[in-house]
Amino acid sequence: MIISTKGRYGLRAVFELAKAHGQGTMSIKSIAEMQDLSEQYLEQIFSKLKGAGLLVSTRGAGGGYKLAFDPKDIAVGKVLTVLEGELAPAECVGDDAAQCDNVALCTTHVIWQRIYDGFNDVIYSITLADMVDDYQKMLSSKPQAKDVRC
Amino acid sequence: MIISTKGRYGLRAVFELAKAHGQGTMSIKSIAEMQDLSEQYLEQIFSKLKGAGLLVSTRGAGGGYKLAFDPKDIAVGKVLTVLEGELAPAECVGDDAAQCDNVALCTTHVIWQRIYDGFNDVIYSITLADMVDDYQKMLSSKPQAKDVRC
DNA sequence: TTTAATCTTGACAAAATCGGTCGGGTATAA
DNA sequence: TTATACCCGACCGATTTTGTCAAGATTAAA
Ligand code: FES
Ligand code: FES
């Protein structure tokens, strides 16, 4: 399993924020309930996302979190990268790729690089707005599902 | 880091077998030395690959391992999948994808699916023979590198 | 003002996974 | 017979994962 619960739960939670974007804040409690997550675990996750500047919060009664940007300006990859760290299959690819002086001979490097590129292409080509769009389409054509395992 | 040492070391070790394919067997000891790996750890790795039918072994003095098939018939993805388990980003995609009855509503499913597909496209499109070819080309054009970190 | 809601922070911890090691086997060529 | 090599399962320390717990700070609403 490549993506840990932090990334998976986080994405589901942020999706709720995206759906409700423009309608004020949502509390952790309500999101945890909707997506069936632990409140305290979700606190950790949102705290990280806030630290990365993706969310803004307001304290006190009636407060909560909301997206710092429009859903169409937040890539799924950004959310996942914040929560999971850099999604690189090996040390030699990613932001610190420069330190690999072995591209010359290491025949596996090209493999890690291609995996990394493909992965990032996918997650940065989908935005939260895309997810909301998909959701709307699904809603109109399919019945409600129950248990979530992702 | 998506790929653990089992997968990365294993691929490097199998690459040695691919280079020497057709020239009999190689001992774990010699491969461990060439690729600077622990012998005992490599035993575990090869044992798994043998169990999956990718390697064949001969015991006793002068024995060792060799590939069960021609390098061009072994995909990198096969090696990685045996060593890492199924490379799926979430439970709902992969071989047991059928059990996810939530494709309807779960908007993250399409993301996991696309990651999974992209990943597998990459690793199953490269064979051990491709790696050897790359290696030959690199050898003739570049100097020998030293430290390996993958 | 008081209260309740809500975010904030840091510590703690069980369980799983990772990255191996250890100690014995067994088969076989020399 | 002996050295070489594969075979196999148990074990083990460190780290990561997946949370829980407790206390506090801020603010809206009653
Ligand atoms: S050492 Fe950089 S990819 Fe192998
Ligand atoms: S429940 Fe199957 S992908 Fe979410």
Coordinates of C-alpha atoms (C1' of nucleotides) and ligand atoms in Angstrom, one line a residue:
Chain A
M1 CA 0.0 0.0 0.0
I2 CA 1.8 3.1 -1.2
I3 CA -0.4 5.8 0.3
S4 CA -0.9 5.8 4.0
T5 CA -4.0 6.7 5.9
K6 CA -2.8 10.2 6.4
G7 CA -2.8 10.8 2.7
R8 CA -6.0 8.9 2.0
Y9 CA -8.0 10.3 4.9
G10 CA -6.6 13.7 4.3
L11 CA -7.7 13.7 0.7
R12 CA -11.2 12.6 1.6
A13 CA -11.5 15.3 4.3
V14 CA -10.2 18.0 2.0
F15 CA -12.7 16.9 -0.6
E16 CA -15.5 17.8 1.8
L17 CA -14.0 21.3 2.1
A18 CA -13.8 21.5 -1.6
K19 CA -17.5 20.6 -2.0
A20 CA -18.5 23.3 0.5
H21 CA -16.0 25.9 -0.8
G22 CA -17.4 29.4 -0.6
Q23 CA -19.8 28.5 2.2
G24 CA -17.7 29.5 5.1
T25 CA -15.8 27.1 7.4
M26 CA -16.4 23.5 8.5
S27 CA -15.4 22.1 11.8
I28 CA -13.2 19.0 12.2
K29 CA -16.0 17.4 14.1
S30 CA -18.5 17.6 11.2
I31 CA -16.0 16.4 8.7
A32 CA -14.9 13.5 10.9
E33 CA -18.5 12.5 11.2
M34 CA -19.2 12.8 7.5
Q35 CA -16.2 10.8 6.4
D36 CA -16.2 8.5 9.5
L37 CA -12.7 9.5 10.7
S38 CA -11.2 10.0 14.2
E39 CA -11.5 13.7 15.1
Q40 CA -8.1 13.7 16.9
Y41 CA -6.3 12.1 14.0
L42 CA -7.9 14.5 11.6
E43 CA -6.7 17.3 13.7
Q44 CA -3.1 16.2 13.1
I45 CA -3.8 16.0 9.3
F46 CA -5.4 19.4 9.0
S47 CA -2.7 20.9 11.1
K48 CA -0.1 19.7 8.6
L49 CA -2.2 21.0 5.7
K50 CA -2.6 24.4 7.4
G51 CA 1.1 24.5 8.1
A52 CA 1.7 24.1 4.3
G53 CA -0.7 26.9 3.6
L54 CA -3.4 24.9 2.0
L55 CA -6.0 25.5 4.7
V56 CA -7.0 28.5 6.8
S57 CA -8.7 28.2 10.2
T58 CA -10.8 30.3 12.4
R59 CA -11.1 29.5 16.1
G60 CA -13.9 29.7 18.5
A61 CA -17.5 28.7 18.3
G62 CA -18.7 28.6 14.8
G63 CA -15.2 28.4 13.5
G64 CA -13.5 25.7 11.5
Y65 CA -11.4 25.2 8.4
K66 CA -11.7 26.1 4.8
L67 CA -9.5 25.9 1.7
A68 CA -7.0 28.7 1.3
F69 CA -7.4 28.7 -2.4
D70 CA -10.1 27.9 -5.0
P71 CA -10.5 24.1 -5.5
K72 CA -9.4 24.4 -9.1
D73 CA -6.1 25.8 -7.9
I74 CA -5.3 22.9 -5.5
A75 CA -3.9 19.8 -7.1
V76 CA -4.5 16.5 -5.4
G77 CA -0.7 16.0 -5.6
K78 CA -0.1 19.0 -3.4
V79 CA -2.3 17.5 -0.7
L80 CA -0.7 14.1 -0.9
T81 CA 2.8 15.5 -1.0
V82 CA 2.2 17.6 2.1
L83 CA 0.8 14.6 4.0
E84 CA 3.1 11.8 2.7
G85 CA 6.3 13.7 2.1
E86 CA 7.9 13.5 -1.3
L87 CA 6.5 10.5 -3.2
A88 CA 9.7 9.3 -4.7
P89 CA 10.5 5.6 -5.2
A90 CA 14.2 6.0 -4.4
E91 CA 16.5 8.6 -3.0
C92 CA 17.9 9.4 -6.4
V93 CA 14.8 10.9 -7.9
G94 CA 12.8 13.9 -6.8
D95 CA 13.7 17.3 -5.6
D96 CA 17.1 16.3 -4.4
A97 CA 17.8 14.3 -7.6
A98 CA 20.9 16.4 -8.2
Q99 CA 22.8 14.5 -5.6
C100 CA 22.7 11.3 -7.6
D101 CA 25.9 11.3 -9.6
N102 CA 25.3 7.8 -10.7
V103 CA 22.9 8.3 -13.5
A104 CA 25.7 7.3 -15.7
L105 CA 25.8 3.7 -14.7
C106 CA 22.9 2.9 -12.4
T107 CA 20.5 1.2 -14.7
T108 CA 17.8 1.3 -12.2
H109 CA 17.8 5.1 -12.1
V110 CA 15.8 5.4 -15.3
I111 CA 13.2 3.2 -13.8
W112 CA 12.7 5.2 -10.6
Q113 CA 12.7 8.3 -12.7
R114 CA 9.9 7.1 -14.9
I115 CA 7.9 5.9 -12.0
Y116 CA 8.3 9.2 -10.3
D117 CA 7.4 11.2 -13.4
G118 CA 4.3 9.1 -14.1
F119 CA 3.2 9.3 -10.5
N120 CA 3.5 13.1 -10.4
D121 CA 1.9 13.5 -13.8
V122 CA -1.2 11.8 -12.4
I123 CA -1.5 13.5 -9.1
Y124 CA -0.7 17.0 -10.3
S125 CA -3.1 16.7 -13.2
I126 CA -6.1 16.3 -11.0
T127 CA -7.4 19.2 -8.9
L128 CA -10.0 19.3 -6.1
A129 CA -12.3 20.9 -8.5
D130 CA -12.1 17.9 -10.8
M131 CA -13.0 15.7 -7.9
V132 CA -16.0 17.8 -7.1
D133 CA -17.1 17.6 -10.8
D134 CA -16.7 13.9 -10.8
Y135 CA -18.7 13.7 -7.7
Q136 CA -21.6 15.7 -9.1
K137 CA -21.8 13.5 -12.2
M138 CA -21.7 10.3 -10.1
L139 CA -24.4 11.6 -7.8
S140 CA -26.8 12.0 -10.7
S141 CA -26.2 8.6 -12.2
K142 CA -25.4 6.2 -9.3
P143 CA -26.9 5.2 -6.0
Q144 CA -25.3 6.2 -2.7
A145 CA -22.6 3.9 -1.5
K146 CA -22.0 3.0 2.1
D147 CA -18.7 1.7 3.3
V148 CA -15.5 3.5 2.4
R149 CA -12.2 1.7 2.5
C150 CA -9.8 4.2 1.1
Chain B
M1 CA 10.0 6.2 -0.4
I2 CA 7.7 4.0 -2.3
I3 CA 10.0 1.0 -3.0
S4 CA 11.7 -0.7 -0.1
T5 CA 15.2 -2.1 0.0
K6 CA 13.8 -5.5 -0.8
G7 CA 12.6 -4.3 -4.2
R8 CA 15.5 -2.1 -4.9
Y9 CA 18.2 -4.5 -3.8
G10 CA 16.4 -7.3 -5.5
L11 CA 16.2 -5.5 -8.8
R12 CA 19.9 -4.7 -8.7
A13 CA 20.8 -8.3 -7.9
V14 CA 18.5 -9.7 -10.6
F15 CA 20.1 -7.3 -13.0
E16 CA 23.5 -9.1 -12.4
L17 CA 21.8 -12.4 -13.3
A18 CA 20.4 -10.8 -16.4
K19 CA 23.8 -9.6 -17.5
A20 CA 25.3 -13.0 -17.1
H21 CA 22.4 -14.9 -18.5
G22 CA 23.4 -17.9 -20.5
Q23 CA 26.6 -18.3 -18.6
G24 CA 25.5 -20.7 -15.9
T25 CA 24.7 -19.8 -12.3
M26 CA 25.9 -17.2 -10.0
S27 CA 26.3 -17.6 -6.2
I28 CA 24.6 -15.2 -3.8
K29 CA 28.0 -14.5 -2.4
S30 CA 29.4 -13.2 -5.6
I31 CA 26.4 -11.1 -6.3
A32 CA 26.3 -9.7 -2.8
E33 CA 29.9 -8.7 -3.3
M34 CA 29.4 -7.1 -6.7
Q35 CA 26.4 -5.1 -5.6
D36 CA 27.5 -4.5 -2.0
L37 CA 24.6 -6.2 -0.3
S38 CA 24.3 -8.4 2.8
E39 CA 24.5 -12.1 1.8
Q40 CA 21.8 -13.1 4.3
Y41 CA 19.4 -10.5 3.3
L42 CA 19.9 -11.3 -0.4
E43 CA 19.1 -14.9 0.4
Q44 CA 15.7 -13.9 1.6
I45 CA 15.1 -11.9 -1.5
F46 CA 16.2 -14.6 -3.9
S47 CA 14.2 -17.2 -2.0
K48 CA 11.1 -15.1 -2.6
L49 CA 11.9 -14.7 -6.3
K50 CA 12.5 -18.4 -6.6
G51 CA 9.2 -19.2 -4.9
A52 CA 7.6 -17.1 -7.5
G53 CA 9.3 -19.1 -10.2
L54 CA 11.5 -16.3 -11.5
L55 CA 14.8 -17.9 -10.5
V56 CA 16.1 -21.5 -10.5
S57 CA 18.8 -22.7 -8.3
T58 CA 21.4 -25.4 -8.1
R59 CA 22.8 -26.5 -4.8
G60 CA 26.2 -27.6 -3.7
A61 CA 29.6 -26.5 -4.7
G62 CA 29.7 -24.5 -7.9
G63 CA 25.9 -24.0 -7.7
G64 CA 24.0 -20.8 -7.5
Y65 CA 21.1 -19.0 -9.1
K66 CA 20.1 -18.1 -12.6
L67 CA 17.0 -16.6 -14.3
A68 CA 14.2 -19.1 -15.1
F69 CA 13.4 -17.2 -18.3
D70 CA 15.2 -15.1 -20.8
P71 CA 15.7 -11.5 -19.6
K72 CA 13.5 -10.2 -22.4
D73 CA 10.6 -12.2 -20.9
I74 CA 10.9 -10.9 -17.4
A75 CA 9.4 -7.5 -16.7
V76 CA 10.9 -5.3 -14.0
G77 CA 7.3 -5.1 -12.7
K78 CA 7.2 -8.8 -12.1
V79 CA 10.3 -8.6 -9.9
L80 CA 9.1 -5.6 -8.0
T81 CA 5.6 -7.1 -7.4
V82 CA 7.0 -10.3 -6.1
L83 CA 9.2 -8.5 -3.6
E84 CA 7.0 -5.6 -2.6
G85 CA 3.6 -7.2 -2.8
E86 CA 1.0 -5.6 -5.0
L87 CA 1.9 -2.0 -5.7
A88 CA -1.5 -0.5 -5.1
P89 CA -2.0 2.9 -3.5
A90 CA -5.2 1.8 -1.8
E91 CA -7.1 -1.4 -1.1
C92 CA -9.7 -0.7 -3.7
V93 CA -7.5 -1.0 -6.8
G94 CA -5.4 -3.9 -8.0
D95 CA -6.2 -7.6 -8.4
D96 CA -8.9 -7.6 -5.7
A97 CA -10.4 -4.4 -7.1
A98 CA -13.7 -6.2 -7.5
Q99 CA -14.4 -6.0 -3.9
C100 CA -14.8 -2.2 -4.1
D101 CA -18.5 -1.6 -4.5
N102 CA -17.9 2.1 -4.0
V103 CA -16.7 3.2 -7.4
A104 CA -20.0 4.9 -7.7
L105 CA -19.5 7.5 -5.1
C106 CA -15.9 7.4 -3.9
T107 CA -14.3 10.2 -5.9
T108 CA -10.8 9.2 -4.7
H109 CA -11.2 5.8 -6.4
V110 CA -10.4 7.2 -9.8
I111 CA -7.3 8.8 -8.5
W112 CA -6.0 5.5 -7.0
Q113 CA -6.9 3.7 -10.1
R114 CA -5.0 6.2 -12.3
I115 CA -1.9 6.0 -10.1
Y116 CA -2.1 2.2 -10.1
D117 CA -2.4 2.1 -13.9
G118 CA 0.4 4.6 -14.5
F119 CA 2.6 2.8 -12.2
N120 CA 2.1 -0.6 -13.7
D121 CA 2.4 0.7 -17.2
V122 CA 5.8 1.9 -16.4
I123 CA 7.2 -1.2 -14.6
Y124 CA 5.7 -3.7 -16.9
S125 CA 7.0 -2.0 -20.0
I126 CA 10.6 -2.4 -19.0
T127 CA 12.2 -5.8 -19.1
L128 CA 15.5 -7.0 -17.7
A129 CA 16.8 -7.2 -21.3
D130 CA 16.1 -3.5 -21.6
M131 CA 18.1 -2.8 -18.5
V132 CA 21.0 -4.7 -19.9
D133 CA 20.8 -2.9 -23.2
D134 CA 20.8 0.4 -21.3
Y135 CA 23.8 -0.7 -19.4
Q136 CA 25.8 -1.6 -22.4
K137 CA 25.1 1.8 -24.0
M138 CA 26.1 3.6 -20.8
L139 CA 29.2 1.6 -20.4
S140 CA 30.6 2.7 -23.8
S141 CA 29.8 6.4 -23.2
K142 CA 30.2 7.1 -19.5
P143 CA 32.8 6.6 -16.8
Q144 CA 32.3 4.1 -14.0
A145 CA 30.3 5.4 -11.0
K146 CA 31.0 4.5 -7.4
D147 CA 28.5 4.7 -4.7
V148 CA 25.1 3.3 -5.2
R149 CA 22.1 4.6 -3.2
C150 CA 19.2 2.8 -4.8
Chain C
dT1 C1' -19.8 37.7 31.5
dT2 C1' -20.2 33.2 31.1
dT3 C1' -20.3 29.2 28.4
dA4 C1' -19.6 26.3 24.9
dA5 C1' -17.5 25.4 20.6
dT6 C1' -13.4 25.1 18.2
dC7 C1' -8.7 25.1 17.0
dT8 C1' -3.6 24.2 19.0
dT9 C1' 0.0 21.8 20.9
dG10 C1' 2.7 18.1 22.6
dA11 C1' 3.2 13.8 24.7
dC12 C1' 2.3 9.1 24.6
dA13 C1' 1.7 4.3 22.9
dA14 C1' 0.2 0.0 20.6
dA15 C1' 0.9 -2.3 16.4
dA16 C1' 3.0 -3.0 12.1
dT17 C1' 6.7 -2.7 9.0
dC18 C1' 11.5 -2.4 7.8
dG19 C1' 16.0 -3.9 7.4
dG20 C1' 18.3 -6.9 8.5
dT21 C1' 20.9 -11.0 11.7
dC22 C1' 21.5 -15.8 13.5
dG23 C1' 21.7 -20.5 13.6
dG24 C1' 21.0 -24.2 12.0
dG25 C1' 19.7 -27.3 8.2
dT26 C1' 20.2 -30.0 3.3
dA27 C1' 22.1 -31.1 -1.3
dT28 C1' 26.0 -31.7 -4.2
dA29 C1' 30.4 -31.2 -6.6
dA30 C1' 35.1 -31.9 -6.0
Chain D
dT1 C1' 34.6 -36.7 3.1
dT2 C1' 34.7 -32.1 2.9
dA3 C1' 33.9 -27.6 1.3
dT4 C1' 30.5 -25.1 -1.1
dA5 C1' 26.3 -23.3 -1.7
dC6 C1' 21.3 -23.1 -1.2
dC7 C1' 17.3 -23.5 2.3
dC8 C1' 14.5 -22.1 6.2
dG9 C1' 12.5 -20.3 10.2
dA10 C1' 13.1 -17.7 14.2
dC11 C1' 14.5 -13.5 16.1
dC12 C1' 15.5 -8.5 16.8
dG13 C1' 16.2 -3.4 17.2
dA14 C1' 14.7 0.7 15.0
dT15 C1' 11.4 3.2 12.7
dT16 C1' 6.9 4.3 11.0
dT17 C1' 2.1 4.1 11.2
dT18 C1' -2.1 5.0 13.3
dG19 C1' -3.9 6.7 16.2
dT20 C1' -5.2 8.4 21.6
dC21 C1' -5.0 11.5 25.6
dA22 C1' -4.6 15.8 28.1
dA23 C1' -4.3 20.5 28.6
dG24 C1' -4.7 25.0 26.8
dA25 C1' -5.9 29.2 23.8
dT26 C1' -9.3 31.7 21.2
dT27 C1' -13.6 33.3 20.0
dA28 C1' -18.8 33.4 19.0
dA29 C1' -22.9 33.1 21.1
dA30 C1' -26.1 33.0 25.0
Ligands
FES1 S1 22.5 5.4 -7.3 FE1 21.1 6.9 -8.1 S2 19.5 5.6 -9.0 FE2 21.0 4.1 -8.4
FES2 S1 -14.0 2.9 -1.1 FE1 -13.0 2.1 -2.9 S2 -11.8 3.7 -3.5 FE2 -12.8 4.6 -1.8

